[in-house]
Amino acid sequence: MTEVVIEITGLTKSFGQLEVLRGIDLTVTRGQVVCVIGPSGSGKSTLLRCVNLLEEPNSGSVVVNGVELNDPDADIDAARTRIGMVFQSFNLFAHQNVLNNLTLAQRKVLKRDRAKAQEVALANLERVGLSEKVNAMPGELSGGQQQRAAIARALSMDPDVMLFDEPTSALDPELVGEVLSVMRQLATEGMTMLVVTHEMQFAREVADTVLFMDAGVVVEQGPATQVIGNPRQERTKSFLHRVLNPVHVDEK
Amino acid sequence: MALSRRKRARLIRGTQYAILVVVAVVFALTADWTRIQQAFFRPEVVREMFPDVITVALLNTVIYTGLGFGFGLALAIPLALMRLSSVAPYRWISGIYVEFFRGLPALLVILAVGNGVPIAFPGAILNKYLALMVALGIVGSAYMAETLRAGIQAVPAGQVEAARSLGMSPMRTTIWVVIPQAFKIILPPLTNELILLTKDSSLALFLGASISEYELTQFGRVALNQYQSLTPVLVAGVCYLIITIPLSYLSRYLEKRGGGKKISSPESTGLDVTP
Ligand SMILES: Nc1ncnc2c1ncn2[C@@H]1O[C@H](COP(=O)(O)OP(=O)(O)O)[C@@H](O)[C@H]1O
Ligand SMILES: [Mg+2]
C-alpha cells in the first residue's frame, strides 16, 4: 500500500529572475490525497504544472510512475496519459461537444476505436453526473458542469493520478459543491490525487496530507488535523487566519 | 451660440439630408438619361447573353475562385505554421514569402505564373484552370497565411495545455485542437478573402482564353465589343454581386455569431447622430 506514485526531490523553478520554487520535496503514494494550500503567488500552480511538465523544472527530479519527467529523453506524452490534469479554467475544447471532448485523446493517443472510446466516455460522464449533457457544447454548460466534464475527460484516459489546480476557484459559490462532491467520491474510490485548493473544509475532510506552501518552499506539511487544525508555523497560522476569517482580515 | 443637444442633432441631420437632395437633383438634371439607358439597359443584349453568361462565365468565375482559394488555403496552413515555428529559417522563408506576394499587384503574379511557368518548366502542361489556381492561390495564400497565424495565436493557451496534458503530441494538438479553433476564429476574414479573390479572378482576362474558358469580366468585355453596348458590363457586374453580396452578409453573420471584435460604431464616424 505504500507504492510511490509521485516523487519530487529538490525541485526548483525560476521565471527569469523570479525564483518561484526553491527546493520542493514531496512524495505521494498510491491512493493518497495530498492538498496544497498557500497564498496566491506562492508557486502552487507551478509545482503542479511541473508534475506533468507543463513547466520545465530548472533542477531537481520529478518521478511519476517511475518515469523521470525531467529527463529530456523521457516519453513525456506517454507519461502524461497516466496523469490527469484539471485546470482552474476547465479548458474544455471549445469546438467540440462534451462527448468528443472525452473521446478525442482516447482515440488519437490511446488509439481506442470509436465505440470503445464512447463507452469509456459515457461511463465517466455518468460517474460525474453529466449523462444528459453528452451532446452539449462547452459554452452551453454551467461552470460546475464544465469542470465535471473536464474531470470526466481526464478520467477517460484511465490515469494513475489526478492533479487539480484550484478546480473550484473560477466557480460561482453555489456550483462549488457539485465539483467537490465528485472529487470526494474519487478520493473514496481510491484515486491518487494532488489538489491545490482554497477549500479548507474539503482539505480537512479528504486530505491525507496537507502541504502549506509560501514563497516557493513547503513551510509545513502533515495530516490535515495538524496543518489546518493546529498549525505550528507562524506563516501557516496567519494564512489560515486570513482564509478562515476573510471578513476580519484587518484584525491581525 | 449654445445649442441644446436635441437642436444640434436636428441641425446636423437636416444638413445631411439637404446635401443629399442637392447632389441627387444635380445628378438627375445633368446626366443624359436616354443615352445612359441606351448604353446600359438594352434588353435584347441581355437576352442574347443568356444562358452563357451563367453557364459559362459565372461558372468559370466560381471555378477559378474556388480553385485559387483552395490552393491558397493549402499553402497558407504550412506558411502560418512555419511563421510560428521554432526553426528560424522557416520563420524567415514564410515571412519573406508573405511580404513578397502581398507587396505585388495580383495581375503581375498572374502574368508571371501564366507565362513564366511554361518557360521555367518546359513540358509543364498549364491550362488556364491550373494557371489561375496557382496564381490566385499564391496571391490569396500570402494574406490567408497572415490571417491564419493571427487566428492560431488567438486560440487560448489553456486549450493547448489541456490537449498536451492528455498526452497529445504537439502535432496532434495542432491538427485536432488549434487549427480547427483558429479556423473558427478567422472564418469572417477568410470569407472576405474569398470576396477579394472573386474579384481578382477577373484578371484572368490578361492570360487569353478560349470561349469556354471565359469568366465574367472577359465574357462581358467580348460582348461589349460585339454589341457595341455597355449592357454586358452591367450584366457581369450584377453577376459578381450575386456572389459577393451573400458572402459579405455571411461574413458579417459569422462575425456576429462568433462574438468577434466590433467594427467602429457609427457614432465614431461623426456622421450619424443618435436621436
Ligand atoms: N509563465 C510564467 N512566467 C512568468 N512568471 C510566472 C509564470 N507563471 C507563474 N509565474 C509567477 O510565478 C509566481 C507563482 O505563480 P503560481 O505558481 O501561479 O502561484 P499560485 O498558483 O500559488 O498562485 C507568481 O509570482 C507568478 O506571477
Ligand atoms: Mg495558481
Coordinates of C-alpha atoms and ligand atoms in Angstrom, one line a residue:
Chain A
M1 CA 0.0 0.0 0.0
T2 CA 3.0 2.4 0.0
E3 CA 3.7 2.3 -3.7
V4 CA 5.1 5.7 -4.6
V5 CA 3.3 7.5 -7.5
I6 CA 4.9 10.9 -7.4
E7 CA 8.4 11.5 -6.0
I8 CA 9.6 15.1 -6.2
T9 CA 13.1 16.0 -4.8
G10 CA 14.9 19.3 -4.8
L11 CA 12.6 20.8 -7.4
T12 CA 13.5 24.4 -8.3
K13 CA 11.9 26.6 -11.0
S14 CA 12.5 30.2 -11.9
F15 CA 10.9 32.5 -14.4
G16 CA 13.8 34.8 -15.4
Q17 CA 15.0 36.4 -12.2
L18 CA 11.9 35.2 -10.2
E19 CA 12.6 32.1 -8.1
V20 CA 9.1 30.5 -7.9
L21 CA 10.0 27.1 -6.5
R22 CA 13.0 26.9 -4.2
G23 CA 13.6 23.3 -3.4
I24 CA 10.5 21.3 -3.1
D25 CA 10.4 17.7 -1.8
L26 CA 7.1 15.8 -2.0
T27 CA 6.1 12.2 -2.1
V28 CA 2.6 11.0 -3.0
T29 CA 1.8 7.3 -2.6
R30 CA -1.0 5.3 -4.3
G31 CA -4.4 6.2 -3.1
Q32 CA -3.2 9.2 -1.2
V33 CA -4.9 12.6 -1.4
V34 CA -2.5 15.5 -0.9
C35 CA -3.8 19.0 -0.7
V36 CA -1.6 22.0 -1.3
I37 CA -2.6 25.3 0.3
G38 CA -0.9 28.6 0.4
P39 CA -1.2 32.3 -0.5
S40 CA -1.6 33.4 -4.1
G41 CA 1.7 33.6 -6.0
S42 CA 3.4 31.1 -3.6
G43 CA 4.1 28.7 -6.5
K44 CA 1.3 26.1 -6.1
S45 CA 0.3 26.1 -9.7
T46 CA 3.9 26.0 -10.9
L47 CA 4.5 23.0 -8.6
L48 CA 1.5 21.2 -10.1
R49 CA 2.5 22.1 -13.6
C50 CA 6.0 20.7 -13.0
V51 CA 4.4 17.3 -12.2
N52 CA 3.2 16.9 -15.8
L53 CA 5.9 19.1 -17.3
L54 CA 3.7 21.9 -18.5
E55 CA 6.5 23.8 -16.8
E56 CA 10.1 22.5 -17.2
P57 CA 11.9 22.4 -13.8
N58 CA 15.3 24.1 -13.6
S59 CA 16.7 21.5 -11.3
G60 CA 15.7 18.6 -9.1
S61 CA 13.8 15.5 -10.1
V62 CA 10.1 14.7 -10.7
V63 CA 9.4 11.0 -10.9
V64 CA 5.9 9.9 -11.7
N65 CA 5.1 6.2 -12.0
G66 CA 8.8 5.5 -12.1
V67 CA 9.4 7.8 -15.0
E68 CA 11.8 10.7 -14.5
L69 CA 10.0 13.5 -16.3
N70 CA 12.8 16.0 -16.1
D71 CA 14.9 13.8 -18.4
P72 CA 15.0 15.2 -21.9
D73 CA 14.7 11.7 -23.3
A74 CA 11.6 10.8 -21.3
D75 CA 8.5 10.0 -23.4
I76 CA 6.5 12.8 -21.9
D77 CA 3.4 12.2 -24.0
A78 CA 3.1 8.6 -22.8
A79 CA 3.7 9.7 -19.2
R80 CA 1.0 12.4 -19.5
T81 CA -1.7 10.0 -20.5
R82 CA -1.3 8.5 -17.0
I83 CA -1.5 11.9 -15.3
G84 CA -4.9 13.6 -15.3
M85 CA -4.9 17.4 -15.1
V86 CA -7.8 19.6 -14.1
F87 CA -7.5 23.3 -14.6
Q88 CA -9.0 26.2 -12.8
S89 CA -10.5 27.4 -16.1
F90 CA -11.7 24.0 -17.2
N91 CA -10.2 24.2 -20.7
L92 CA -12.7 22.0 -22.4
F93 CA -12.1 22.0 -26.2
A94 CA -14.4 24.8 -27.2
H95 CA -15.1 23.5 -30.7
Q96 CA -16.2 20.0 -29.7
N97 CA -19.2 18.8 -27.8
V98 CA -18.8 17.0 -24.4
L99 CA -18.6 13.5 -25.9
N100 CA -15.9 14.4 -28.4
N101 CA -14.0 16.3 -25.6
L102 CA -13.9 12.9 -23.8
T103 CA -13.1 10.7 -26.8
L104 CA -10.6 12.9 -28.7
A105 CA -7.4 11.9 -26.8
Q106 CA -8.6 8.4 -26.2
R107 CA -8.8 7.9 -29.9
K108 CA -5.8 9.9 -31.1
V109 CA -3.4 8.9 -28.3
L110 CA -4.6 5.6 -26.8
K111 CA -5.8 4.5 -30.2
R112 CA -9.1 3.2 -28.9
D113 CA -11.7 2.7 -31.5
R114 CA -14.8 5.0 -31.6
A115 CA -17.1 2.5 -29.9
K116 CA -14.7 1.8 -27.0
A117 CA -13.9 5.4 -26.5
Q118 CA -17.5 6.4 -26.4
E119 CA -18.2 3.6 -23.9
V120 CA -15.5 4.8 -21.6
A121 CA -16.6 8.4 -22.1
L122 CA -20.2 7.6 -21.2
A123 CA -19.2 5.7 -18.1
N124 CA -17.1 8.6 -16.9
L125 CA -19.9 11.1 -17.7
E126 CA -22.2 9.0 -15.5
R127 CA -19.6 9.0 -12.8
V128 CA -19.6 12.8 -12.6
G129 CA -23.4 13.0 -13.1
L130 CA -23.4 14.5 -16.6
S131 CA -25.0 11.7 -18.6
E132 CA -27.7 14.0 -20.0
K133 CA -25.1 16.5 -21.4
V134 CA -23.4 14.2 -23.8
N135 CA -24.1 16.3 -26.9
A136 CA -23.9 19.7 -25.3
M137 CA -21.2 22.2 -26.3
P138 CA -19.0 23.5 -23.5
G139 CA -20.4 27.0 -23.9
E140 CA -23.9 25.7 -23.1
L141 CA -22.8 24.3 -19.7
S142 CA -22.5 26.0 -16.3
G143 CA -19.1 26.3 -14.8
G144 CA -19.7 23.4 -12.5
Q145 CA -20.8 21.2 -15.3
Q146 CA -17.8 22.2 -17.4
Q147 CA -15.5 21.4 -14.6
R148 CA -17.2 18.0 -14.0
A149 CA -16.9 17.3 -17.8
A150 CA -13.2 18.2 -17.6
I151 CA -12.7 15.8 -14.7
A152 CA -14.5 13.1 -16.8
R153 CA -12.3 13.9 -19.7
A154 CA -9.2 13.3 -17.6
L155 CA -10.6 10.2 -16.1
S156 CA -11.3 8.7 -19.5
M157 CA -7.6 8.3 -20.0
D158 CA -7.5 5.9 -17.0
P159 CA -4.9 8.0 -15.1
D160 CA -2.9 6.7 -12.1
V161 CA -3.0 10.1 -10.5
M162 CA -5.1 13.2 -10.9
L163 CA -3.8 16.8 -10.5
F164 CA -6.3 19.5 -9.6
D165 CA -5.3 23.2 -9.8
E166 CA -7.9 25.2 -7.8
P167 CA -10.7 23.4 -9.6
T168 CA -13.4 25.4 -7.9
S169 CA -11.9 28.9 -7.8
A170 CA -13.5 30.0 -11.0
L171 CA -16.9 28.9 -10.0
D172 CA -19.9 30.7 -8.6
P173 CA -20.3 29.7 -4.9
E174 CA -23.4 27.7 -5.5
L175 CA -21.6 25.5 -8.0
V176 CA -18.6 24.6 -5.9
G177 CA -20.3 21.8 -4.0
E178 CA -21.1 19.7 -7.1
V179 CA -17.4 19.7 -8.1
L180 CA -16.1 19.0 -4.6
S181 CA -18.5 16.1 -4.2
V182 CA -17.2 14.5 -7.5
M183 CA -13.7 14.9 -6.1
R184 CA -14.7 13.5 -2.8
Q185 CA -16.2 10.5 -4.5
L186 CA -13.0 10.0 -6.5
A187 CA -11.0 10.0 -3.3
T188 CA -13.3 7.4 -1.8
E189 CA -12.7 5.2 -4.8
G190 CA -9.0 5.3 -4.0
M191 CA -7.8 7.7 -6.7
T192 CA -4.4 9.2 -6.1
M193 CA -4.9 13.0 -6.0
L194 CA -2.7 16.1 -5.7
V195 CA -5.0 19.1 -5.2
V196 CA -4.3 22.8 -5.0
T197 CA -7.2 24.3 -3.2
H198 CA -8.5 27.1 -1.0
E199 CA -11.4 24.9 0.2
M200 CA -10.2 24.3 3.8
Q201 CA -13.2 22.2 4.7
F202 CA -12.6 19.9 1.7
A203 CA -8.9 19.6 2.7
R204 CA -9.8 18.8 6.2
E205 CA -12.2 16.0 5.3
V206 CA -10.5 14.4 2.3
A207 CA -6.8 15.1 2.5
D208 CA -4.4 12.5 4.0
T209 CA -1.6 15.1 3.9
V210 CA -1.8 18.9 3.7
L211 CA 1.1 20.9 2.4
F212 CA 1.4 24.6 3.2
M213 CA 3.5 26.5 0.7
D214 CA 4.7 30.0 0.9
A215 CA 7.3 31.8 -1.3
G216 CA 8.3 28.7 -3.2
V217 CA 9.0 26.4 -0.2
V218 CA 7.0 23.9 1.8
V219 CA 6.6 25.6 5.1
E220 CA 4.7 22.9 6.9
Q221 CA 3.2 19.5 6.0
G222 CA 1.4 16.8 7.8
P223 CA -2.1 15.4 8.4
A224 CA -5.0 17.9 7.9
T225 CA -5.8 17.9 11.6
Q226 CA -2.4 19.2 12.3
V227 CA -1.6 21.6 9.5
I228 CA -5.1 23.1 9.3
G229 CA -6.3 22.3 12.8
N230 CA -3.3 23.1 14.8
P231 CA -0.5 24.7 12.7
R232 CA 2.9 25.1 14.2
Q233 CA 4.4 27.7 11.9
E234 CA 3.6 31.4 12.3
R235 CA 3.2 31.8 8.5
T236 CA 0.7 28.9 8.3
K237 CA -1.3 30.4 11.2
S238 CA -1.6 33.8 9.7
F239 CA -2.5 32.4 6.3
L240 CA -5.2 30.2 7.8
H241 CA -6.4 33.1 9.9
R242 CA -6.8 35.2 6.7
V243 CA -8.6 32.4 4.8
L244 CA -10.9 31.3 7.5
N245 CA -11.9 34.8 8.7
P246 CA -12.0 36.7 5.4
V247 CA -14.2 39.4 6.9
H248 CA -11.9 40.2 9.8
V249 CA -8.8 40.3 7.7
D250 CA -7.6 43.5 9.2
E251 CA -7.7 42.4 12.8
K252 CA -4.4 40.7 12.7
Chain B
M1 CA -24.1 80.2 -29.6
A2 CA -25.1 77.3 -27.4
L3 CA -27.4 74.8 -29.0
S4 CA -29.2 72.1 -27.0
R5 CA -28.3 68.6 -27.8
R6 CA -31.6 68.0 -29.4
K7 CA -31.4 71.1 -31.6
R8 CA -27.8 70.4 -32.6
A9 CA -28.8 66.8 -33.6
R10 CA -31.7 68.1 -35.7
L11 CA -29.5 70.7 -37.4
I12 CA -26.8 68.2 -38.3
R13 CA -29.3 65.7 -39.6
G14 CA -31.1 68.4 -41.6
T15 CA -27.9 69.5 -43.2
Q16 CA -27.0 66.0 -44.3
Y17 CA -30.4 65.4 -45.9
A18 CA -30.1 68.8 -47.7
I19 CA -26.7 67.9 -49.2
L20 CA -28.1 64.5 -50.3
V21 CA -31.1 66.1 -52.1
V22 CA -28.9 68.7 -53.9
V23 CA -26.5 66.1 -55.2
A24 CA -29.3 63.9 -56.4
V25 CA -31.0 66.7 -58.2
V26 CA -27.8 68.0 -59.9
F27 CA -27.0 64.4 -61.0
A28 CA -30.5 63.8 -62.3
L29 CA -30.6 67.1 -64.3
T30 CA -27.1 66.9 -65.8
A31 CA -27.0 63.2 -66.9
D32 CA -28.3 62.2 -70.2
W33 CA -30.7 59.5 -69.2
T34 CA -31.7 58.4 -72.7
R35 CA -28.1 57.7 -73.6
I36 CA -27.4 56.0 -70.3
Q37 CA -30.4 53.8 -70.9
Q38 CA -29.2 53.0 -74.4
A39 CA -25.8 52.1 -73.2
F40 CA -26.6 50.1 -70.1
F41 CA -30.1 48.8 -70.4
R42 CA -30.6 47.1 -73.8
P43 CA -32.9 44.2 -73.0
E44 CA -32.2 42.4 -76.3
V45 CA -28.5 42.3 -75.4
V46 CA -29.3 40.9 -72.0
R47 CA -31.4 38.2 -73.7
E48 CA -28.5 37.4 -76.1
M49 CA -26.1 36.9 -73.3
F50 CA -28.2 34.2 -71.6
P51 CA -27.7 31.5 -70.8
D52 CA -23.9 31.6 -71.5
V53 CA -23.3 34.4 -69.0
I54 CA -24.4 32.0 -66.3
T55 CA -23.5 28.5 -67.6
V56 CA -20.0 29.5 -68.8
A57 CA -18.9 32.9 -67.4
L58 CA -20.3 32.8 -63.9
L59 CA -19.4 29.2 -63.6
N60 CA -15.8 29.8 -64.6
T61 CA -15.5 32.7 -62.2
V62 CA -16.7 30.4 -59.4
I63 CA -14.4 27.6 -60.5
Y64 CA -11.3 29.9 -60.8
T65 CA -12.0 31.5 -57.5
G66 CA -12.7 28.2 -55.8
L67 CA -9.6 26.5 -57.1
G68 CA -7.5 29.6 -56.2
F69 CA -9.0 29.7 -52.7
G70 CA -8.5 26.0 -52.1
F71 CA -4.9 26.1 -53.3
G72 CA -4.2 29.3 -51.4
L73 CA -5.6 27.7 -48.2
A74 CA -3.5 24.6 -48.7
L75 CA -0.4 26.9 -49.0
A76 CA -1.5 29.2 -46.1
I77 CA -1.6 26.4 -43.5
P78 CA 2.1 25.4 -43.8
L79 CA 3.1 29.0 -44.2
A80 CA 1.3 30.0 -41.0
L81 CA 2.8 27.1 -39.1
M82 CA 6.2 28.0 -40.5
R83 CA 5.8 31.5 -39.3
L84 CA 5.3 30.2 -35.8
S85 CA 8.0 27.6 -36.0
S86 CA 10.8 27.4 -33.5
V87 CA 13.1 26.9 -36.5
A88 CA 14.3 30.3 -37.5
P89 CA 14.8 29.7 -41.3
Y90 CA 11.2 28.5 -41.5
R91 CA 10.1 31.8 -40.0
W92 CA 12.2 33.8 -42.4
I93 CA 11.0 31.9 -45.5
S94 CA 7.4 32.3 -44.5
G95 CA 7.9 36.0 -43.7
I96 CA 9.7 36.7 -46.9
Y97 CA 7.0 34.9 -48.9
V98 CA 4.2 36.8 -47.3
E99 CA 5.8 40.2 -47.7
F100 CA 6.8 39.4 -51.3
F101 CA 3.5 38.4 -52.6
R102 CA 1.4 40.9 -50.5
G103 CA 3.6 43.6 -52.0
L104 CA 2.9 42.7 -55.6
P105 CA -0.1 43.5 -57.7
A106 CA -2.2 40.4 -58.3
L107 CA -2.1 41.0 -62.0
L108 CA 1.7 40.8 -62.0
V109 CA 1.6 37.4 -60.2
I110 CA -0.9 36.1 -62.7
L111 CA 1.1 37.2 -65.6
A112 CA 4.3 35.7 -64.1
V113 CA 2.7 32.4 -63.4
G114 CA 0.6 32.1 -66.5
N115 CA 3.5 33.0 -68.8
G116 CA 6.5 32.1 -66.6
V117 CA 5.8 28.5 -65.6
P118 CA 5.7 27.1 -69.1
I119 CA 9.1 28.7 -69.7
A120 CA 10.6 27.7 -66.4
F121 CA 9.3 24.1 -66.6
P122 CA 9.2 23.1 -70.2
G123 CA 6.7 20.4 -70.7
A124 CA 4.6 21.5 -67.8
I125 CA 1.0 21.4 -69.0
L126 CA -0.5 24.6 -67.7
N127 CA -4.0 25.1 -68.8
K128 CA -6.0 28.1 -67.9
Y129 CA -7.6 26.5 -64.8
L130 CA -4.3 25.3 -63.4
A131 CA -2.5 28.6 -64.1
L132 CA -5.2 30.5 -62.3
M133 CA -5.4 28.1 -59.5
V134 CA -1.7 28.5 -58.8
A135 CA -1.6 32.3 -59.4
L136 CA -4.7 33.2 -57.5
G137 CA -3.7 30.7 -54.8
I138 CA -0.3 32.4 -54.4
V139 CA -1.9 35.8 -54.2
G140 CA -4.5 34.6 -51.6
S141 CA -2.1 32.5 -49.6
A142 CA 0.0 35.4 -48.6
Y143 CA -3.0 37.1 -47.0
M144 CA -4.6 33.9 -45.6
A145 CA -1.3 32.9 -44.0
E146 CA -1.2 36.1 -42.0
T147 CA -4.8 35.8 -41.0
L148 CA -4.4 32.2 -40.0
R149 CA -1.3 33.0 -38.0
A150 CA -3.3 35.6 -36.1
G151 CA -6.1 33.0 -35.6
I152 CA -3.7 30.4 -34.3
Q153 CA -2.3 32.9 -31.8
A154 CA -5.8 33.8 -30.7
V155 CA -6.5 30.2 -29.6
P156 CA -6.3 30.4 -25.8
A157 CA -3.1 28.8 -24.3
G158 CA -5.3 26.7 -22.0
Q159 CA -6.7 24.7 -25.0
V160 CA -3.2 23.7 -25.9
E161 CA -2.3 22.9 -22.3
A162 CA -5.4 20.7 -22.0
A163 CA -4.5 18.8 -25.1
R164 CA -0.9 18.3 -24.1
S165 CA -1.9 17.2 -20.6
L166 CA -4.0 14.4 -22.2
G167 CA -0.8 13.2 -23.9
M168 CA -1.5 14.6 -27.3
S169 CA 1.8 15.4 -29.2
P170 CA 2.4 19.0 -30.4
M171 CA 1.5 17.8 -33.9
R172 CA -1.8 16.2 -32.8
T173 CA -2.6 19.2 -30.7
T174 CA -2.1 21.5 -33.7
I175 CA -4.2 19.3 -36.0
W176 CA -7.1 18.5 -33.7
V177 CA -7.4 21.4 -31.4
V178 CA -5.5 24.5 -32.6
I179 CA -6.2 24.6 -36.3
P180 CA -10.0 23.9 -36.0
Q181 CA -10.4 26.6 -33.4
A182 CA -8.2 29.0 -35.4
F183 CA -10.4 28.5 -38.4
K184 CA -13.5 29.2 -36.4
I185 CA -11.9 32.5 -35.3
I186 CA -10.8 33.5 -38.8
L187 CA -13.9 32.5 -40.7
P188 CA -15.1 36.1 -41.2
P189 CA -11.8 37.4 -42.6
L190 CA -11.4 34.3 -44.6
T191 CA -14.8 35.0 -46.2
N192 CA -13.6 38.5 -47.0
E193 CA -10.6 37.0 -48.7
L194 CA -12.9 34.9 -50.8
I195 CA -14.7 38.0 -51.9
L196 CA -11.3 39.7 -52.9
L197 CA -10.3 36.6 -54.8
T198 CA -13.6 36.5 -56.6
K199 CA -12.9 40.0 -57.9
D200 CA -9.2 39.2 -58.6
S201 CA -10.3 36.2 -60.8
S202 CA -11.3 38.9 -63.4
L203 CA -7.5 39.3 -64.0
A204 CA -7.7 36.0 -65.9
L205 CA -8.6 38.3 -68.7
F206 CA -5.0 39.0 -69.3
L207 CA -4.0 35.4 -69.9
G208 CA -6.0 34.9 -73.0
A209 CA -8.5 32.1 -73.3
S210 CA -10.9 30.2 -75.5
I211 CA -14.6 30.9 -75.3
S212 CA -15.3 28.0 -73.0
E213 CA -12.8 29.5 -70.5
Y214 CA -14.2 33.0 -70.3
E215 CA -15.1 34.2 -66.9
L216 CA -17.4 37.1 -66.2
T217 CA -15.2 40.0 -67.0
Q218 CA -13.8 38.6 -70.2
F219 CA -17.2 37.5 -71.2
G220 CA -18.5 41.0 -70.6
R221 CA -15.7 42.6 -72.5
V222 CA -16.1 40.5 -75.6
A223 CA -19.9 41.1 -75.5
L224 CA -19.2 44.8 -75.2
N225 CA -17.2 44.8 -78.4
Q226 CA -19.7 42.6 -80.1
Y227 CA -22.8 44.5 -79.3
Q228 CA -21.3 48.0 -79.1
S229 CA -23.1 48.3 -75.8
L230 CA -22.2 48.7 -72.2
T231 CA -25.1 46.4 -71.1
P232 CA -22.8 43.4 -70.8
V233 CA -20.8 45.3 -68.3
L234 CA -23.9 45.8 -66.2
V235 CA -24.9 42.2 -66.5
A236 CA -21.4 41.0 -65.5
G237 CA -21.5 43.4 -62.6
V238 CA -24.8 42.0 -61.3
C239 CA -23.4 38.5 -61.6
Y240 CA -20.4 39.4 -59.4
L241 CA -22.7 41.0 -56.8
I242 CA -24.8 37.8 -56.8
I243 CA -21.6 36.1 -55.5
T244 CA -20.1 38.8 -53.3
I245 CA -23.1 40.3 -51.5
P246 CA -24.2 37.0 -49.9
L247 CA -20.6 36.3 -49.0
S248 CA -20.4 39.7 -47.4
Y249 CA -23.5 39.0 -45.4
L250 CA -22.2 35.6 -44.4
S251 CA -19.0 37.2 -43.2
R252 CA -20.9 39.7 -41.1
Y253 CA -23.2 36.9 -39.7
L254 CA -20.2 34.8 -38.8
E255 CA -18.5 37.7 -37.1
K256 CA -21.6 38.4 -35.1
R257 CA -22.2 34.8 -34.2
G258 CA -18.5 34.4 -33.2
G259 CA -18.8 37.4 -31.0
G260 CA -15.8 38.8 -32.8
K261 CA -14.5 42.3 -32.5
K262 CA -17.0 45.1 -33.3
I263 CA -16.2 47.4 -36.1
S264 CA -16.2 51.0 -35.0
S265 CA -19.7 52.2 -34.1
P266 CA -21.5 54.7 -36.4
E267 CA -21.1 57.5 -33.8
S268 CA -17.4 57.4 -34.0
T269 CA -17.5 58.4 -37.7
G270 CA -19.3 61.6 -36.6
L271 CA -21.8 61.2 -39.5
D272 CA -24.6 59.7 -37.6
V273 CA -26.2 61.4 -34.7
T274 CA -28.2 59.3 -32.3
P275 CA -31.6 60.9 -31.5
Ligands
LIG1 N1 4.8 31.6 -17.1 C1 5.2 32.5 -16.2 N2 6.1 33.4 -16.5 C2 6.5 34.3 -15.6 N3 6.1 34.3 -14.3 C3 5.2 33.3 -13.9 C4 4.7 32.4 -14.8 N4 3.9 31.5 -14.2 C5 3.9 31.9 -12.9 N5 4.7 33.0 -12.7 C6 4.9 33.7 -11.5 O1 5.3 32.7 -10.5 C7 4.7 33.0 -9.3 C8 4.0 31.8 -8.7 O2 2.9 31.6 -9.6 P1 1.9 30.4 -9.3 O3 2.6 29.1 -9.3 O4 0.8 30.5 -10.3 O5 1.3 30.7 -7.9 P2 0.0 30.2 -7.2 O6 -0.6 29.2 -8.0 O7 0.5 29.7 -5.8 O8 -0.9 31.4 -7.0 C9 3.9 34.2 -9.4 O9 4.6 35.4 -9.0 C10 3.6 34.3 -10.9 O10 3.5 35.6 -11.3
MG2 MG -2.5 29.1 -9.0

